[in-house]
PDB file of C-alpha atoms in Angstrom:
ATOM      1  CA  UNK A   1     106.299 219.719 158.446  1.00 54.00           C
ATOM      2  CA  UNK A   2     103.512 218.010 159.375  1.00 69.00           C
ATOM      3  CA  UNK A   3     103.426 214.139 157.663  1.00 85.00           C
ATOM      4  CA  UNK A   4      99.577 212.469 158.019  1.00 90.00           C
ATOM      5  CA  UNK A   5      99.825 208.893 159.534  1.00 94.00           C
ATOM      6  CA  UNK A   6     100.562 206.171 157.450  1.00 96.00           C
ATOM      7  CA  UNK A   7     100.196 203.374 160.302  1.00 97.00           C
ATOM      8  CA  UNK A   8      98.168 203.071 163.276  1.00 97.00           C
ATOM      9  CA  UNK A   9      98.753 200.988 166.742  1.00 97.00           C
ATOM     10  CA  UNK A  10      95.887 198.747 167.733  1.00 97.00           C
ATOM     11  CA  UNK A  11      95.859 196.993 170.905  1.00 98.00           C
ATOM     12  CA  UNK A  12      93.376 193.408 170.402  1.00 98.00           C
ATOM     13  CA  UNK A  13      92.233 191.075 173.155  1.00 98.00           C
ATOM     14  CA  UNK A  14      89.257 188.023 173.085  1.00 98.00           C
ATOM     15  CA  UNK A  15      86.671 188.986 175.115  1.00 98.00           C
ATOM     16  CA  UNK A  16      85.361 187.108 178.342  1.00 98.00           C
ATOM     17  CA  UNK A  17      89.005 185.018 178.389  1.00 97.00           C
ATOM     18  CA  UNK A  18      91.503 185.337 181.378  1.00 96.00           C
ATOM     19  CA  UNK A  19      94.352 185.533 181.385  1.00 97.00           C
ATOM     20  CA  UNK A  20      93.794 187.630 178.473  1.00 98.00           C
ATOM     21  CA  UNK A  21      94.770 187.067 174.874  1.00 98.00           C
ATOM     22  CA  UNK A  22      96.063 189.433 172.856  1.00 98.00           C
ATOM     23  CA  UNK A  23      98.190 191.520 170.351  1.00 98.00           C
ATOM     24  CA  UNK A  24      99.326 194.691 170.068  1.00 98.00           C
ATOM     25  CA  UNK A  25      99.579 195.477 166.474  1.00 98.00           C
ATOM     26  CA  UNK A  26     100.960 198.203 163.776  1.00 98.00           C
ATOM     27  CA  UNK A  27      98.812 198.146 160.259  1.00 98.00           C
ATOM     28  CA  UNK A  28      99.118 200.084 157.167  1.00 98.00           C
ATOM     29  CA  UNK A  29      96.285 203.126 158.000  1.00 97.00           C
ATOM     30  CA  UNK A  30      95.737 202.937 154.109  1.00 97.00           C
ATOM     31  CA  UNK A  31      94.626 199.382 154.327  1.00 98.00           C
ATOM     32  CA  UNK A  32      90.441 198.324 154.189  1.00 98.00           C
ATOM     33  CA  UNK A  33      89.070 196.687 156.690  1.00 98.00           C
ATOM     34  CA  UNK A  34      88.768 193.704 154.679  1.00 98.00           C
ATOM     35  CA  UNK A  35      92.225 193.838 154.958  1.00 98.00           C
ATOM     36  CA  UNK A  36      92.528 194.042 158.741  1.00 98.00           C
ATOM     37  CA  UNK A  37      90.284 190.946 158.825  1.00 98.00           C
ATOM     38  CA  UNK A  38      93.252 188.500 157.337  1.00 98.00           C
ATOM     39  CA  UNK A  39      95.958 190.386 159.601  1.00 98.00           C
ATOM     40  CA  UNK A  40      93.629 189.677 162.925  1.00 98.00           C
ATOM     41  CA  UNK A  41      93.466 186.041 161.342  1.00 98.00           C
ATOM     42  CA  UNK A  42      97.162 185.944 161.081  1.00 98.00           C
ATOM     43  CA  UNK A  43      97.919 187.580 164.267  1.00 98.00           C
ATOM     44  CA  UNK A  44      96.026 185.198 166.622  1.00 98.00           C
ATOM     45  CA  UNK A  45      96.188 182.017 164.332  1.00 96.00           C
ATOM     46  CA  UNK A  46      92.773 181.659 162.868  1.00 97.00           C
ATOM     47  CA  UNK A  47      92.121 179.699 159.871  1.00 95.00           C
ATOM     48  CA  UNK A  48      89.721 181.678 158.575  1.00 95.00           C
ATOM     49  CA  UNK A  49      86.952 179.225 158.392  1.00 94.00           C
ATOM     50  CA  UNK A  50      84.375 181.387 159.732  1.00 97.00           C
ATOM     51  CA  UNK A  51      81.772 184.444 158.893  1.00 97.00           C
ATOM     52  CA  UNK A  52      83.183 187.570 160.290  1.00 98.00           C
ATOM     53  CA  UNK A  53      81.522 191.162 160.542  1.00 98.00           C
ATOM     54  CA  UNK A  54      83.201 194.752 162.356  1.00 98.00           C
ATOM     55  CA  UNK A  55      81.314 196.938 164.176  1.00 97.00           C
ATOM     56  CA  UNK A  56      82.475 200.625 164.243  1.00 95.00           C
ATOM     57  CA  UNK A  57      80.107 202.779 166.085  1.00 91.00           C
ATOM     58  CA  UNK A  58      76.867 201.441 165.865  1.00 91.00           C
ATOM     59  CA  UNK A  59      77.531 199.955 162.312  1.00 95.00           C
ATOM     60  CA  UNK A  60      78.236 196.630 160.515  1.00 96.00           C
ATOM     61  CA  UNK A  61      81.354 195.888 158.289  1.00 97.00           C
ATOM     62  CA  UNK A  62      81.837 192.888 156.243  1.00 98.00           C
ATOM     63  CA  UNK A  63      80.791 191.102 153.172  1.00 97.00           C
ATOM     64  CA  UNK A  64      77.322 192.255 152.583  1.00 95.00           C
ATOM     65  CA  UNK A  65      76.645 189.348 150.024  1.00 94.00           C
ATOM     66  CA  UNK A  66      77.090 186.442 152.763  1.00 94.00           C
ATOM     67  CA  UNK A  67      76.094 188.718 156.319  1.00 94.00           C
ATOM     68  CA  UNK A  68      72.623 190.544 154.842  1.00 85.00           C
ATOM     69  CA  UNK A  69      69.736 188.122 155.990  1.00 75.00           C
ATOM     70  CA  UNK A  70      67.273 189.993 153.387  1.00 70.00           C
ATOM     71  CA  UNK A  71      64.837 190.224 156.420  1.00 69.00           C
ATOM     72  CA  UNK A  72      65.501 193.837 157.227  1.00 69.00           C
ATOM     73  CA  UNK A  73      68.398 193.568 159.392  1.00 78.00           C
ATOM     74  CA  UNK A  74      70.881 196.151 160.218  1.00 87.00           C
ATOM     75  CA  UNK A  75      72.656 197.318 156.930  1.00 92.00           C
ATOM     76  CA  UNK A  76      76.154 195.677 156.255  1.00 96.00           C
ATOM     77  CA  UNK A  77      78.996 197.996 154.871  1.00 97.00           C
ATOM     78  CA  UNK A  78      80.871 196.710 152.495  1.00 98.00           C
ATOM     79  CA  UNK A  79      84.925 195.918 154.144  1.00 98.00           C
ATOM     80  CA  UNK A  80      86.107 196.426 151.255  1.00 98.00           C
ATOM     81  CA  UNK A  81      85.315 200.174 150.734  1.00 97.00           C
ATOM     82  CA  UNK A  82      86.351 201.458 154.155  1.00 97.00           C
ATOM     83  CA  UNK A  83      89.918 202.336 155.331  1.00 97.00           C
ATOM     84  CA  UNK A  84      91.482 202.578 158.434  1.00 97.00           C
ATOM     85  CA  UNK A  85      92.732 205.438 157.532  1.00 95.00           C
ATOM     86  CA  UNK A  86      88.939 206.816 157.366  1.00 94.00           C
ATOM     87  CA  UNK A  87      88.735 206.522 161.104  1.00 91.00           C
ATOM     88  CA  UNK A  88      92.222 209.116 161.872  1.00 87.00           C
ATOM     89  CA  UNK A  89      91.470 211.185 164.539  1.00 75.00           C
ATOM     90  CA  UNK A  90      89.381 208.760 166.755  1.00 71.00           C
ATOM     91  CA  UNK A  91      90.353 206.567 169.750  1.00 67.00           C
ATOM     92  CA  UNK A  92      88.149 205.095 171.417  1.00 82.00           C
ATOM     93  CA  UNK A  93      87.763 200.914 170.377  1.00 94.00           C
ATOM     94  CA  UNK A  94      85.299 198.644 168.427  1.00 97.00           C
ATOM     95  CA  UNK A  95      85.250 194.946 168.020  1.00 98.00           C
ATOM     96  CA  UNK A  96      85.585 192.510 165.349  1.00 98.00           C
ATOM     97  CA  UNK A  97      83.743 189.491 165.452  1.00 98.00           C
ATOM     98  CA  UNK A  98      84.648 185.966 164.153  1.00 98.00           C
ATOM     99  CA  UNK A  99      82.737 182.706 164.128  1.00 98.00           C
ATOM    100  CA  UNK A 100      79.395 183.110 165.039  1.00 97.00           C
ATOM    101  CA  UNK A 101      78.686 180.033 166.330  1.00 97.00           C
ATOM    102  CA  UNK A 102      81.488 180.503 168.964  1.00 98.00           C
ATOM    103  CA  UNK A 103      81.110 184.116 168.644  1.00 97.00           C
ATOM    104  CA  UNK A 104      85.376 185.160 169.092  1.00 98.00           C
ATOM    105  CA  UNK A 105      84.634 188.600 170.022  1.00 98.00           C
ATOM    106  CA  UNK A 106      87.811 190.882 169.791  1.00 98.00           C
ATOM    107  CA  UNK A 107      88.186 194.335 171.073  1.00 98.00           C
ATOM    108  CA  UNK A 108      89.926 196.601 169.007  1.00 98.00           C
ATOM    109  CA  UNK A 109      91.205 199.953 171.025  1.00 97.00           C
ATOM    110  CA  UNK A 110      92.735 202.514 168.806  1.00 96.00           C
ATOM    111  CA  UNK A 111      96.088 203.307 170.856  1.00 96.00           C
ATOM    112  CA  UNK A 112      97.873 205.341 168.310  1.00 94.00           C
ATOM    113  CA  UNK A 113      98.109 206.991 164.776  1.00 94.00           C
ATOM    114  CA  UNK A 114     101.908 207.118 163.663  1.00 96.00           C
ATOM    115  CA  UNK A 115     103.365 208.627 160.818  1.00 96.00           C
ATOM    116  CA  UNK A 116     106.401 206.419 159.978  1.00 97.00           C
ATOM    117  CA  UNK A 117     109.492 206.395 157.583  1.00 94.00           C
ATOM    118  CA  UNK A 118     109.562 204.571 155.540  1.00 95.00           C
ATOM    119  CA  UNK A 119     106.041 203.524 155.605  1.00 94.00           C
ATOM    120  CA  UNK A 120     104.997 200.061 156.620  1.00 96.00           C
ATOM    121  CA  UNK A 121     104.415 197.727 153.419  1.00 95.00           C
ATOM    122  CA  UNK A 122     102.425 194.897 155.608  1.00 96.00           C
ATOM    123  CA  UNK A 123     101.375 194.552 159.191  1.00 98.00           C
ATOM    124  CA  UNK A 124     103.515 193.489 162.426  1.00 98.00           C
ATOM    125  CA  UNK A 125     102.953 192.323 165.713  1.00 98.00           C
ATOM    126  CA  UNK A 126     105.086 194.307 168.723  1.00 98.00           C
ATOM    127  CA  UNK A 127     104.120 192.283 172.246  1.00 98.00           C
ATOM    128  CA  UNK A 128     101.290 190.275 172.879  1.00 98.00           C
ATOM    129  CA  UNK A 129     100.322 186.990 175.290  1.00 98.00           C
ATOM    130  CA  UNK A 130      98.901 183.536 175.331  1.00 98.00           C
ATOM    131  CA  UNK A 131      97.608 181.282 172.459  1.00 98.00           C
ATOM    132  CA  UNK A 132      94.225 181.553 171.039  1.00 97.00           C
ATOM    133  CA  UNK A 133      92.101 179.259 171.642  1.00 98.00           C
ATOM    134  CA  UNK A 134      91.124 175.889 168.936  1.00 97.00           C
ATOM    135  CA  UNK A 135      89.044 176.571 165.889  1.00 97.00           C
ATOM    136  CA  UNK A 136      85.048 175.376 166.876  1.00 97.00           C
ATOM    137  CA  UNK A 137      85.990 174.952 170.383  1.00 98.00           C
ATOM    138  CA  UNK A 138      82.831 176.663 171.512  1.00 98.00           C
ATOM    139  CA  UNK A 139      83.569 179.896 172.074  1.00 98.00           C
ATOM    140  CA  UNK A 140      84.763 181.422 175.619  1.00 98.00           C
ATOM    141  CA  UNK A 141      82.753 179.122 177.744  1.00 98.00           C
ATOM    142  CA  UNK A 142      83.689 176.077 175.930  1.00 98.00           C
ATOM    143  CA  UNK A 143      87.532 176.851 176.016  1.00 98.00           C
ATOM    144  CA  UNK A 144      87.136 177.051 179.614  1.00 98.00           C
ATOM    145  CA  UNK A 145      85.807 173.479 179.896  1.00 98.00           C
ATOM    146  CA  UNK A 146      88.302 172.380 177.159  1.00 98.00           C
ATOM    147  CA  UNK A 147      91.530 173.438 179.660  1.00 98.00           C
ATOM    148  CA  UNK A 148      89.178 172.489 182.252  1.00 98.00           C
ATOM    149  CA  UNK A 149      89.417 168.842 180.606  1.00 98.00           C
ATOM    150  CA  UNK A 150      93.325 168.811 179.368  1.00 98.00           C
ATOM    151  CA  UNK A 151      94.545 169.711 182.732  1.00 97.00           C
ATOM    152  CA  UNK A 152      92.755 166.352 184.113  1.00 98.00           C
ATOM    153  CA  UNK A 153      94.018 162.777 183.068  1.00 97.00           C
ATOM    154  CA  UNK A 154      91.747 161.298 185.206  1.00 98.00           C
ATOM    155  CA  UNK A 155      88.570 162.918 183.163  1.00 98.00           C
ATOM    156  CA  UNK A 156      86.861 160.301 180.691  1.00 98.00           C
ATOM    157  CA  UNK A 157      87.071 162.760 177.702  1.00 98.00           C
ATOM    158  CA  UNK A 158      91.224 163.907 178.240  1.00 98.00           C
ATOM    159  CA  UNK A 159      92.575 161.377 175.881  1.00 97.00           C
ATOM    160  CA  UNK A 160      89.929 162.064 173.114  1.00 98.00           C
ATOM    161  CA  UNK A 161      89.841 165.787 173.460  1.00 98.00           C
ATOM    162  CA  UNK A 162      93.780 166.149 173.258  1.00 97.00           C
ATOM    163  CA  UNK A 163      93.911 164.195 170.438  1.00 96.00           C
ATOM    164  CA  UNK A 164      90.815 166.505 168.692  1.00 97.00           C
ATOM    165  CA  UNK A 165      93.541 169.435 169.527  1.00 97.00           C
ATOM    166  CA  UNK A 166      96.096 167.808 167.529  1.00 95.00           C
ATOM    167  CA  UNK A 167      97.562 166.298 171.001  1.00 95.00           C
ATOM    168  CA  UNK A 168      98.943 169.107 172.327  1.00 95.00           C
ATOM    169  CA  UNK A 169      97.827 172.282 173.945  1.00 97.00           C
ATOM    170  CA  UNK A 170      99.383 174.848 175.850  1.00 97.00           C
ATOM    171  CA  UNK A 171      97.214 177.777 176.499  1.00 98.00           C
ATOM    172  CA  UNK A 172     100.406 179.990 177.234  1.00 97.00           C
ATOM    173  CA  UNK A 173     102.061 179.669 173.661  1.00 97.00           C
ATOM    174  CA  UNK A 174     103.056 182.857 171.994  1.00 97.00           C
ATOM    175  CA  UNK A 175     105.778 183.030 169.220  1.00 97.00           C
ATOM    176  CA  UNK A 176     106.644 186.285 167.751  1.00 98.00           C
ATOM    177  CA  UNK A 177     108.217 185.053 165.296  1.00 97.00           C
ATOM    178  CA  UNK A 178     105.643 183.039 163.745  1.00 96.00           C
ATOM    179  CA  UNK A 179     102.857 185.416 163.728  1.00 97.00           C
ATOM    180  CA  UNK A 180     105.150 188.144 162.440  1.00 97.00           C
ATOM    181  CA  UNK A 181     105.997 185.304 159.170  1.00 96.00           C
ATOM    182  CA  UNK A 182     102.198 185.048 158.813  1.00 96.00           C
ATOM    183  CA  UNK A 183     101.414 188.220 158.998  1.00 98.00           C
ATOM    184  CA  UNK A 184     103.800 189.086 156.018  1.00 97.00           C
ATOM    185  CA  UNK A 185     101.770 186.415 154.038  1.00 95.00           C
ATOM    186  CA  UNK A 186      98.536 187.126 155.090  1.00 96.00           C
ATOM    187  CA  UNK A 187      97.789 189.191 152.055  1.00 95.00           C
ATOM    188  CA  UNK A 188      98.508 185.738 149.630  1.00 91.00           C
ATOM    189  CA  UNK A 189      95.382 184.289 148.966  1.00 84.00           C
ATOM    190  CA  UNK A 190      97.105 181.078 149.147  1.00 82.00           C
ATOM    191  CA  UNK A 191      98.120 182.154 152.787  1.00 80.00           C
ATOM    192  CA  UNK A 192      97.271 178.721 155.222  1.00 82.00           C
ATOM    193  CA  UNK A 193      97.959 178.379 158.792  1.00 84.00           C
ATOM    194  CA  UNK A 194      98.279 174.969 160.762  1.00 86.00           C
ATOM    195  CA  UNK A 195      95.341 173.981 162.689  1.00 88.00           C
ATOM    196  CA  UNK A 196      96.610 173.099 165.970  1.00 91.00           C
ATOM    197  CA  UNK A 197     100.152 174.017 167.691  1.00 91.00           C
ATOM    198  CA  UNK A 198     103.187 172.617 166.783  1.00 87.00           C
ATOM    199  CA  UNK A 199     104.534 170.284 169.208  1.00 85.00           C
ATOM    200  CA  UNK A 200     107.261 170.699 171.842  1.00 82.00           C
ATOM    201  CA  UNK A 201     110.798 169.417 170.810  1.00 78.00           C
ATOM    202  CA  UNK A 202     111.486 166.288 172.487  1.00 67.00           C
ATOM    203  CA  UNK A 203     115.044 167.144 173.997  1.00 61.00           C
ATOM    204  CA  UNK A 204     117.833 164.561 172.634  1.00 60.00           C
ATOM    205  CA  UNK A 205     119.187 162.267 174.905  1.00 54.00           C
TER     206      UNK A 205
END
């Protein structure tokens, strides 16, 4: 018999950034977008400090209350109201958007719609590569000068800018693990990540 999907497999990578960051990701296809905005938070480490928007062929999807400029801009959908599930049948990609200032621009391709048993209860991250980059770091451009400046201990700003990133950075970081534990929590709406990386274990002796 034929069973409708209950999950789909999304495949998300920052824009303009090599190597390239990303995730490969299986989500609920019942959950709102509003939804899939906390488990893209969870899966790449954001805090969540930011405005956010989708856009899904041609159209905005967020909070309308905060993203409508009441100037005539493009209409905003509200997250809330719109399932993934609503999109079944579609490949094809769009983007999510986070930070505006920075302007983290994700693409989202649709690689498959699964029906699974039992279904999935919260998200989960299968593969994916390389850390994302700090919160207000200045988006793509301004990440490259920021390894451009922690690679070099001779450059005036190294000390200062390591210690901004909580003194440590390693742009190849991935753990599994730990985005798969926040991504089970990243429904709570007392759900908080750690700002920076955690530092490497100085080995005893």
């Amino acid at each position: 018999m034929f069973q409708p999907p209950n999950a789909v497999r999304l495949h998300v990578s920052l824009a303009e950034i090599e190597p390239e960051i990303w995730r490969r990701l299986v989500v609920p296809a019942d959950w709102t977008l509003d939804r899939l905005h906390l488990v893209l938070q969870a899966a790449f480490g954001w805090t969540d400090s930011h405005l956010h928007e989708f856009r899904i062929g041609g159209l905005r999807y967020g909070d309308p209350a905060l993203l409508d400029d009441g100037f005539g801009g493009p209409r905003v959908f509200d997250s809330t109201e719109v399932q993934l599930q609503d999109f079944v049948g579609r490949d094809g990609s769009f983007t999510y958007a986070y930070d505006f200032g920075d302007d983290w621009r994700h693409l989202i391709r649709i690689e498959d719609w699964l029906a699974l048993d039992p279904a999935p209860r919260h998200a989960l991250c299968l593969e994916g590569a390389q850390a994302r980059p700090p919160e207000d770091v200045g988006g793509p451009r301004g990440y490259e000068d920021f390894l451009g400046i922690i690679r070099d201990p001779a450059h005036e700003e190294h000390r200062s800018t390591l210690r901004w990133a909580g003194g440590h950075f390693d742009p190849e970081w991935f753990d599994l693990d730990l985005i798969n534990k926040d991504l089970r929590n990243a429904l709570r709406a007392n759900a908080r990540r750690p700002l920076h990386q955690p530092k490497p274990k100085t080995p005893k002796g």
